[in-house]
mmCIF file of C-alpha atoms in Angstrom:
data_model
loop_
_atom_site.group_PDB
_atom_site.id
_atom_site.type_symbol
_atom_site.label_atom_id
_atom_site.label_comp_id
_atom_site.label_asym_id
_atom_site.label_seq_id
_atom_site.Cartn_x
_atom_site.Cartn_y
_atom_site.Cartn_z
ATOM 1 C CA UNK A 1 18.307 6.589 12.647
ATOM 2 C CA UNK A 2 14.929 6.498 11.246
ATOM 3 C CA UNK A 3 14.551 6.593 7.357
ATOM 4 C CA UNK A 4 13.438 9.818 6.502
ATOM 5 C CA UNK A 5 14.023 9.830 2.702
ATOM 6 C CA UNK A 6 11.643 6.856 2.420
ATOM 7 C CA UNK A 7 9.066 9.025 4.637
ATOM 8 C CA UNK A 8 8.868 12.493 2.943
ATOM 9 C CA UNK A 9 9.683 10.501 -1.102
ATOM 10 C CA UNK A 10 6.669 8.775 -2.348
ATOM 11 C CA UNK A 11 9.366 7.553 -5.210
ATOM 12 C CA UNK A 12 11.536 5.931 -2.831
ATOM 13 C CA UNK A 13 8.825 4.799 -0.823
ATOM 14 C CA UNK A 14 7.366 3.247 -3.951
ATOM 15 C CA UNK A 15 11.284 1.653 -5.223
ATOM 16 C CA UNK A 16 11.462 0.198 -1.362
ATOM 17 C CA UNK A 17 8.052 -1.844 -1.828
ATOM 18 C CA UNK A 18 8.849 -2.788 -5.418
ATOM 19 C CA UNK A 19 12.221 -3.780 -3.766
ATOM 20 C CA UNK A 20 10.754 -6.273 -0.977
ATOM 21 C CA UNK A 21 7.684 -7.626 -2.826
ATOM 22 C CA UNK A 22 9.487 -8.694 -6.153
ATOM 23 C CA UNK A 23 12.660 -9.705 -4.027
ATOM 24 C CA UNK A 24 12.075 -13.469 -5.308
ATOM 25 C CA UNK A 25 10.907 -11.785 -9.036
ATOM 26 C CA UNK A 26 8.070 -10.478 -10.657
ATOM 27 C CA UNK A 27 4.905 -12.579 -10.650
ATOM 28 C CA UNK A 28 1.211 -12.405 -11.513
ATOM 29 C CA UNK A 29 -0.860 -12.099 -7.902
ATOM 30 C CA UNK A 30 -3.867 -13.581 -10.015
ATOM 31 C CA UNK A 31 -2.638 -16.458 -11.437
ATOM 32 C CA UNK A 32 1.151 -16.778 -10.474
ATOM 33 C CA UNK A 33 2.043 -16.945 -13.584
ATOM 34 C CA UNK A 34 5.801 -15.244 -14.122
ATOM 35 C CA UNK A 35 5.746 -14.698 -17.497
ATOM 36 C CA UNK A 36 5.477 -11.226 -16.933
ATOM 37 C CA UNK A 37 6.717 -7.239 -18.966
ATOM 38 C CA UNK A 38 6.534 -3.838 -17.873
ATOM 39 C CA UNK A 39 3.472 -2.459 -19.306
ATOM 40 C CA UNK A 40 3.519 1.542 -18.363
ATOM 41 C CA UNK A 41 3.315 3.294 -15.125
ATOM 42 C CA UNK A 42 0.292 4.161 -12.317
ATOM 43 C CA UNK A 43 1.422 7.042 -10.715
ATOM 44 C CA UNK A 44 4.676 6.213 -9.282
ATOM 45 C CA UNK A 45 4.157 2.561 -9.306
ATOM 46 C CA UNK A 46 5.543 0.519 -11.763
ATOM 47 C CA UNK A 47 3.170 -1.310 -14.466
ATOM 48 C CA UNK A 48 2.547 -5.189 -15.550
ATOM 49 C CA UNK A 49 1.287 -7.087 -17.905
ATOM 50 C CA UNK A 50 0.502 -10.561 -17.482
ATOM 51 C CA UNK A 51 0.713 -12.388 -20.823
ATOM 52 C CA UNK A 52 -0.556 -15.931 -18.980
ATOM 53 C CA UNK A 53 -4.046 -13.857 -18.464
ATOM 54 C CA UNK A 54 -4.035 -11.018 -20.030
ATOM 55 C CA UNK A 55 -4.655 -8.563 -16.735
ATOM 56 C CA UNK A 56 -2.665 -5.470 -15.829
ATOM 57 C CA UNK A 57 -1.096 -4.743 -12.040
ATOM 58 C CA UNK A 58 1.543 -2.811 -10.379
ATOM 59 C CA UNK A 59 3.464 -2.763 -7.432
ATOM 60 C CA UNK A 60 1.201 -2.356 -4.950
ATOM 61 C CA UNK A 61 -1.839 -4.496 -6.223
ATOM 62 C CA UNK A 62 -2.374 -7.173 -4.009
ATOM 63 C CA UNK A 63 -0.850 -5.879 -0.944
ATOM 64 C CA UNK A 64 -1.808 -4.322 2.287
ATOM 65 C CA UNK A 65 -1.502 -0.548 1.054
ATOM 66 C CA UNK A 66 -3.715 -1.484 -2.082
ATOM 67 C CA UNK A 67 -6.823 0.712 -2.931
ATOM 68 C CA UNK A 68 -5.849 3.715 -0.760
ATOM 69 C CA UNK A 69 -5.786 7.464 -1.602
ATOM 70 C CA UNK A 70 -3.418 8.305 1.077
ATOM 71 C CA UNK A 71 0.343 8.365 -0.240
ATOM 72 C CA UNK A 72 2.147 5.081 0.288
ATOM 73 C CA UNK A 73 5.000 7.011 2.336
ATOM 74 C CA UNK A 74 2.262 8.020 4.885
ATOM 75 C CA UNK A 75 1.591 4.202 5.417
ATOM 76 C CA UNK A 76 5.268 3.413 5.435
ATOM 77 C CA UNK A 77 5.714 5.899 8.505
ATOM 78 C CA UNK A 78 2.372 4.767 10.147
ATOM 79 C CA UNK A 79 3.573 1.064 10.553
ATOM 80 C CA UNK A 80 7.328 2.031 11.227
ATOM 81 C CA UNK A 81 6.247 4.181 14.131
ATOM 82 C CA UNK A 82 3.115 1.757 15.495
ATOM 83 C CA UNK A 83 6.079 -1.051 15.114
ATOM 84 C CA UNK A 84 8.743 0.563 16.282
ATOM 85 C CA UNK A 85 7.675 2.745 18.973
ATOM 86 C CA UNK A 86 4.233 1.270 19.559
ATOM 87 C CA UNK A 87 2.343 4.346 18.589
ATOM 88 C CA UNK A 88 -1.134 4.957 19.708
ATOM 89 C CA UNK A 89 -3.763 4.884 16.297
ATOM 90 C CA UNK A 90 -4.961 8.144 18.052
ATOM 91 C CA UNK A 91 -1.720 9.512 17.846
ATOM 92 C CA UNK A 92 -0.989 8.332 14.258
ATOM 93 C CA UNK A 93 -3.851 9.653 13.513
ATOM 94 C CA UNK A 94 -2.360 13.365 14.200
ATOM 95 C CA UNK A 95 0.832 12.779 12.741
ATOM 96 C CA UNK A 96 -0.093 11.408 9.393
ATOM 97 C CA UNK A 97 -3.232 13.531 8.692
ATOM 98 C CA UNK A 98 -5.751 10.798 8.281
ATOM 99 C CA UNK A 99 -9.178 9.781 10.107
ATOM 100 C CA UNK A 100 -9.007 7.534 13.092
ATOM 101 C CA UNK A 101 -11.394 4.754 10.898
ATOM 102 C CA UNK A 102 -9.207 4.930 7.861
ATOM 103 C CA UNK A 103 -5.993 4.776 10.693
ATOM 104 C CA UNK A 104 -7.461 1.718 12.426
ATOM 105 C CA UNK A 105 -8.819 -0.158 9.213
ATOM 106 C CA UNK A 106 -5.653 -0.227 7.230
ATOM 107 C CA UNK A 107 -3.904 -1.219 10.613
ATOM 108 C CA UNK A 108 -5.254 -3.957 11.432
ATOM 109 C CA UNK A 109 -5.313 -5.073 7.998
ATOM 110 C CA UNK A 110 -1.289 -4.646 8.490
ATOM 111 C CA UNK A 111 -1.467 -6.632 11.687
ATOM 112 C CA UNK A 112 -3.871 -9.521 10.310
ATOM 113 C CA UNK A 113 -1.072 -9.935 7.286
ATOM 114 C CA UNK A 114 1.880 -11.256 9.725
ATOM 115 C CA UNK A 115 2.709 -14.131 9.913
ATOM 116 C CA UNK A 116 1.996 -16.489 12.944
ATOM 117 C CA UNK A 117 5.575 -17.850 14.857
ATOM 118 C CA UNK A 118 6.401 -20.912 13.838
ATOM 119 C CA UNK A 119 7.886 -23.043 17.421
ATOM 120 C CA UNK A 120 10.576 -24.706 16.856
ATOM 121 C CA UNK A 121 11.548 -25.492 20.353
ATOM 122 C CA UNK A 122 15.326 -26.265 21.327
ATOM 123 C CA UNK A 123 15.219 -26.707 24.667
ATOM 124 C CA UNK A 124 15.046 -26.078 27.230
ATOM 125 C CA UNK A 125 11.783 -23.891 27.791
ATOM 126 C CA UNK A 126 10.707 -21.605 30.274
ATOM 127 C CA UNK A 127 6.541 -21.355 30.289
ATOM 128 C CA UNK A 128 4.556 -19.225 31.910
ATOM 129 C CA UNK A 129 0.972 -17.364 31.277
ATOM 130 C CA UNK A 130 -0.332 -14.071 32.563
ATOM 131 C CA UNK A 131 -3.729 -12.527 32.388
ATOM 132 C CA UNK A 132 -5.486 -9.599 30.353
ATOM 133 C CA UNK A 133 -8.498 -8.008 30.980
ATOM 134 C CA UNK A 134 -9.613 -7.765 27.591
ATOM 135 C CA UNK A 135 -13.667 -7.988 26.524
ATOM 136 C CA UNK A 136 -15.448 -7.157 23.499
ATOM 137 C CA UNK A 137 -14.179 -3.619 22.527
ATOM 138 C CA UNK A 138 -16.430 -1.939 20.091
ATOM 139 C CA UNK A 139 -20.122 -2.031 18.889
ATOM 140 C CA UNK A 140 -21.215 -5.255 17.034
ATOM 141 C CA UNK A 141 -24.829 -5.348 15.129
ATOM 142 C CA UNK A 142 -25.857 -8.590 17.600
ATOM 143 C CA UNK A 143 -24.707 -7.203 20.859
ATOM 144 C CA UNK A 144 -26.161 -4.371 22.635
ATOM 145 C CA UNK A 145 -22.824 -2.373 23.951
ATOM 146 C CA UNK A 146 -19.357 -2.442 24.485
ATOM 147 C CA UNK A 147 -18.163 -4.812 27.531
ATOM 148 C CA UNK A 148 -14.524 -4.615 28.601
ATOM 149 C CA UNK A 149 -12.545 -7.147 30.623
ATOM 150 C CA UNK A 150 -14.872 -6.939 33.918
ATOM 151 C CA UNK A 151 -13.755 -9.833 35.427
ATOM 152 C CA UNK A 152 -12.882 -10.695 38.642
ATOM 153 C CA UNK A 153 -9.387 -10.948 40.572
ATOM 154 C CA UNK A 154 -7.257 -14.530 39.279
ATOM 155 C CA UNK A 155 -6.863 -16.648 36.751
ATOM 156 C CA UNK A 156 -9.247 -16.245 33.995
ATOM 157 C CA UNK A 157 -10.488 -17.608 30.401
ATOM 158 C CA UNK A 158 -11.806 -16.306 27.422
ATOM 159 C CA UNK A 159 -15.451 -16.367 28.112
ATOM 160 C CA UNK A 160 -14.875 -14.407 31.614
ATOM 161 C CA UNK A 161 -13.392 -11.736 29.856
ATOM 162 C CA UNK A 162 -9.784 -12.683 31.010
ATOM 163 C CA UNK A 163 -7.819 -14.586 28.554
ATOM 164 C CA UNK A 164 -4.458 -16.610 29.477
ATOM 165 C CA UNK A 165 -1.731 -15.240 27.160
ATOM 166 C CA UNK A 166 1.235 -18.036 27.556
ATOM 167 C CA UNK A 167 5.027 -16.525 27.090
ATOM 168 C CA UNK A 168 7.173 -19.404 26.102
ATOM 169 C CA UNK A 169 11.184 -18.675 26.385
ATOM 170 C CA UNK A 170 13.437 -20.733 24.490
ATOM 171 C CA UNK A 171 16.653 -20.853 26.114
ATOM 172 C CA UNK A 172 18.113 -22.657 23.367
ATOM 173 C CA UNK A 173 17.244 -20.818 20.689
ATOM 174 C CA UNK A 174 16.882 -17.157 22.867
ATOM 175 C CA UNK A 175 13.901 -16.694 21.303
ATOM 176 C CA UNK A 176 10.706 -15.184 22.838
ATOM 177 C CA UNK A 177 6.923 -16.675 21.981
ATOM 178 C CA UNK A 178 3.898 -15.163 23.014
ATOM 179 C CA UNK A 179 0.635 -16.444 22.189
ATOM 180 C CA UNK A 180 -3.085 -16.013 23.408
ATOM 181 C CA UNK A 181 -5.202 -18.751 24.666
ATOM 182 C CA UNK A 182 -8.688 -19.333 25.360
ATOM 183 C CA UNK A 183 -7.994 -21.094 28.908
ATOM 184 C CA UNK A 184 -4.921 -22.610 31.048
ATOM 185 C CA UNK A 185 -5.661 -26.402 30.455
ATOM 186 C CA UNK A 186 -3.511 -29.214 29.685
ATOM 187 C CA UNK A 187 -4.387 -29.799 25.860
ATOM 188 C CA UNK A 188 -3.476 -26.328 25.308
ATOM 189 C CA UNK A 189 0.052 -26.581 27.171
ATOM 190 C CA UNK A 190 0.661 -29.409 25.218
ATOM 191 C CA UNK A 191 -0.046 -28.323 21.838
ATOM 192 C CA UNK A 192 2.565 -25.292 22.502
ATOM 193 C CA UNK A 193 5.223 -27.539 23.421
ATOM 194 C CA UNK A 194 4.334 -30.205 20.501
ATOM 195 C CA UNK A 195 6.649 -28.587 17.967
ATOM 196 C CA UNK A 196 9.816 -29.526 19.108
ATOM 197 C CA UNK A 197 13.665 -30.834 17.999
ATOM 198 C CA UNK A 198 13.587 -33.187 20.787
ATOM 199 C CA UNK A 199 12.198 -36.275 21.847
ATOM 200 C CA UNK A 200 12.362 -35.226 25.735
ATOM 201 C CA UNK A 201 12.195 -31.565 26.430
ATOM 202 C CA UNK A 202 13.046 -30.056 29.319
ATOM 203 C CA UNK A 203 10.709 -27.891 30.649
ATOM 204 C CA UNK A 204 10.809 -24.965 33.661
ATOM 205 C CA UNK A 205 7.414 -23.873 35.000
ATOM 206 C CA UNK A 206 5.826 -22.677 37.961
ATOM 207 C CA UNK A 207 3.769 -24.692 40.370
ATOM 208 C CA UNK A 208 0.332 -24.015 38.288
ATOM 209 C CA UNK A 209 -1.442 -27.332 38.676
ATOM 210 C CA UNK A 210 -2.125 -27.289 34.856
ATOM 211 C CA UNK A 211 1.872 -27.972 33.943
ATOM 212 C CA UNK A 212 1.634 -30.945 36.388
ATOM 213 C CA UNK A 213 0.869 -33.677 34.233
ATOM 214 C CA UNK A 214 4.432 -33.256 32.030
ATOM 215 C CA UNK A 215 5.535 -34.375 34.896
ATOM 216 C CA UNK A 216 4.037 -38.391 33.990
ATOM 217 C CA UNK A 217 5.123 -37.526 30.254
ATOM 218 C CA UNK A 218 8.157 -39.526 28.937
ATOM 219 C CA UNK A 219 8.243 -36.827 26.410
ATOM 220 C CA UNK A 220 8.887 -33.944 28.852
ATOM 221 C CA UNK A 221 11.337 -33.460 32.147
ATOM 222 C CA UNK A 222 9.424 -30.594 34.080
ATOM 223 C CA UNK A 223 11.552 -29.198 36.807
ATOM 224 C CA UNK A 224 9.291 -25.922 38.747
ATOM 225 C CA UNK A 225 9.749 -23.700 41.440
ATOM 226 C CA UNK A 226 6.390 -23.314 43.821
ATOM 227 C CA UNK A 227 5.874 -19.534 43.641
ATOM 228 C CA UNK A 228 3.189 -19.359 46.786
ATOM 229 C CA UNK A 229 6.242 -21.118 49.068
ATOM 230 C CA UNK A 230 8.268 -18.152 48.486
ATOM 231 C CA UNK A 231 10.624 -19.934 45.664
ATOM 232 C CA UNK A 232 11.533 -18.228 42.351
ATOM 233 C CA UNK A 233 15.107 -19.530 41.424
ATOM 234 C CA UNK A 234 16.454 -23.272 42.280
ATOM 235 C CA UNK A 235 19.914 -23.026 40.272
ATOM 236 C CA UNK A 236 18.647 -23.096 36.479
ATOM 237 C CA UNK A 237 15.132 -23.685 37.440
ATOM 238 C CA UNK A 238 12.745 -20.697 36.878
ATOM 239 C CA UNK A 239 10.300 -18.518 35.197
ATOM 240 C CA UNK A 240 12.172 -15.263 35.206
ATOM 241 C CA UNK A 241 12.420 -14.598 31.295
ATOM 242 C CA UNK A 242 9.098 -15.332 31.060
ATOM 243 C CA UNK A 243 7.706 -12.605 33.735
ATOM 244 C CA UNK A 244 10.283 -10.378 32.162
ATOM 245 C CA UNK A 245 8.604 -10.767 28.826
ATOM 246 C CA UNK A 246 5.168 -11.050 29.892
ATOM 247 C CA UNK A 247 5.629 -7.301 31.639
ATOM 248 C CA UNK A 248 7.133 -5.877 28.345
ATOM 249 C CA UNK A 249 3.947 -7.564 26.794
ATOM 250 C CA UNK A 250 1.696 -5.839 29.146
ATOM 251 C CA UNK A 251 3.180 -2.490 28.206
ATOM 252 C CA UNK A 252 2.623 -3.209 24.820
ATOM 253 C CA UNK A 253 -1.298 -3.135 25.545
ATOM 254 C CA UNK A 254 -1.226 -0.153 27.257
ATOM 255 C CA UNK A 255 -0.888 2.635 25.020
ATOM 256 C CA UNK A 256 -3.969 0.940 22.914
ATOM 257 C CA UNK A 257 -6.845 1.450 25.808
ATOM 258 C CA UNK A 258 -8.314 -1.699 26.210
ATOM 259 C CA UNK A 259 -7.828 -3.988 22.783
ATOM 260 C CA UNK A 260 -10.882 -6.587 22.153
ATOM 261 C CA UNK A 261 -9.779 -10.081 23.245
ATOM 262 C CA UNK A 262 -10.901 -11.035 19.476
ATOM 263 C CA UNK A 263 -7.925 -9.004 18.149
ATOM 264 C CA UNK A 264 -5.452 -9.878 21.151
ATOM 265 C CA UNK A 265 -3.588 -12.401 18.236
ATOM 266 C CA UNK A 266 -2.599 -9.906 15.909
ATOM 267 C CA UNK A 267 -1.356 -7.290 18.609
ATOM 268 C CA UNK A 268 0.805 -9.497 20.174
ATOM 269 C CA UNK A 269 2.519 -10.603 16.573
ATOM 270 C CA UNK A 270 3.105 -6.688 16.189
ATOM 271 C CA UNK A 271 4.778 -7.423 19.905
ATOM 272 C CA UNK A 272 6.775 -10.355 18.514
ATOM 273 C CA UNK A 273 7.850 -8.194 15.386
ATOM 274 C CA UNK A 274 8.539 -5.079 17.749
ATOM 275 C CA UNK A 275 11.104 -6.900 19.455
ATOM 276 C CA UNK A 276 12.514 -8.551 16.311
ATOM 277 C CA UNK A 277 13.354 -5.005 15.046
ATOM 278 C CA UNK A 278 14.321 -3.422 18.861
ATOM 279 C CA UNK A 279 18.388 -3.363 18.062
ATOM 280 C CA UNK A 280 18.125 -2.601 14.006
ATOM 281 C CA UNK A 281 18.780 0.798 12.172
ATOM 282 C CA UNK A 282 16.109 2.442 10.882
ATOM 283 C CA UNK A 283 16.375 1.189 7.055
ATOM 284 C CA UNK A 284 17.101 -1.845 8.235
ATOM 285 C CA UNK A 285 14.281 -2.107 10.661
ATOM 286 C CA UNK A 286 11.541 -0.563 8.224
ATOM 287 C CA UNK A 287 12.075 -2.907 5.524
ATOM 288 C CA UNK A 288 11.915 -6.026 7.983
ATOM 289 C CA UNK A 289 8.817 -5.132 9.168
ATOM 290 C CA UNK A 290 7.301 -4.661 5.228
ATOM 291 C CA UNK A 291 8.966 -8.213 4.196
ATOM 292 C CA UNK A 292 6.411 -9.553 7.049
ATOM 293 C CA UNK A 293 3.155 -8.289 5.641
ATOM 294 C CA UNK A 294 4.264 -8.764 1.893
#
């Protein structure tokens, strides 16, 4: 059930973030110091004072929601439905009563707060990479227009407008990675499989001629499946998780009309945090997604 009290109560929305930014105590975001008193109010925010350096904050300085006019319960609902139900901006922008520019800034301002995942690979790993059209969405002062994704059919890098997004699937773990790339290359394969609990890792891939030198790695025991011969499953050997994922991923995108591949990062850790939240209950779900961007 979604948490409508928080949502229509700037007080409770204001006791929830007081809630999960002190949850480890009150500190100073200046100078981390924690010797720290309650110094008045700012509208429904709670007051400090700092008596290491003397400076004043509240609840909300410091954060993402910080130096906004629009109530912080409007911004609560804005990232619990572009989370949880991947909500267009255009739409949020109806249902929150806020220009599309103040929408989008504060957004991705949310987005660029979360954390990156942190691989710590069990073993053994499905890997796997799919393609997005994705160019440079927007108007920047040193380009003349917009360009997006007008690339050809295939495989594709960064510069051509068609960046490799790899989906890693830890079947150890049951945990699902999904991380942007400039290109398909070795180096880059390796550096995604380089945090990991084991000394040899086994590894599933397709037959991409890129996951071909694990195979003279000590480190690694790649067993693959040769999609162009018609095989997808030899016993435990495949990529299905991973194609699963990627097409979730994909649907992700598309409600967002063509993101920049500069910004393709932070929309797929909204992905990642999406499905971390899929099976929670609405209270529940709201203030995991806040304890990532505070």
């Amino acid at each position: 059930m979604m948490p409508i009290k928080t949502f229509v109560s700037e007080r409770r929305a204001a006791n929830l973030l007081a809630q999960i930014r002190w949850r480890d105590g009150v500190y100073c975001p200046r100078c981390r110091g924690e010797s720290v008193i309650r110094y008045g109010s700012y509208r429904v925010f709670q007051r400090y004072l700092c008596k290491d350096c003397d400076r004043t904050f509240n609840d909300q300085t410091g954060t993402v929601f910080a130096h906004s006019a629009v109530a912080l319960r409007k911004w609560f609902l804005a990232v619990y439905t572009y989370i949880r139900f991947n909500t267009s901006l255009r739409q949020l922008d109806v249902e929150i009563g806020v220009s599309y520019k103040t929408i989008y800034r504060r957004i991705q301002r949310f987005l660029r707060a979360l954390d990156a995942p942190r691989l710590q690979l069990k073993g053994p790993i499905e890997i796997d990479e799919f393609y997005v059209k994705a160019g440079l969405k927007g108007r920047e002062r040193d380009q003349m227009s917009r360009s997006r994704g007008l690339s050809t059919r295939g495989r594709g890098t960064y510069d051509e407008d068609k960046p490799p997004v790899f989906v890693l699937a830890d079947r150890g773990s049951g945990k699902r990675y999904v991380i942007p790339a400039k290109a398909a290359t070795e180096s880059r394969i390796r550096l995604l499989l380089a945090d990991r609990q084991q000394e040899s890792l086994t590894v599933y891939t397709d037959g991409f001629r890129a996951y071909k030198p694990l195979d003279e790695d000590d480190a690694f025991t790649r067993e693959y499946v040769v999609h162009g011969d018609g095989e997808y499953v030899d016993g435990d050997v495949h990529v299905n998780t991973c194609e699963s994922h990627a097409s979730l991923a994909r649907r992700w995108l598309s409600p967002h009309r063509g993101v920049s591949k500069d910004r393709l990062t932070p929309y797929f850790r909204a992905f990642q945090l999406r499905r971390e939240v899929f099976r929670k209950p609405g209270e529940e779900a709201l203030k995991t997604i806040l304890e990532t961007a505070l």
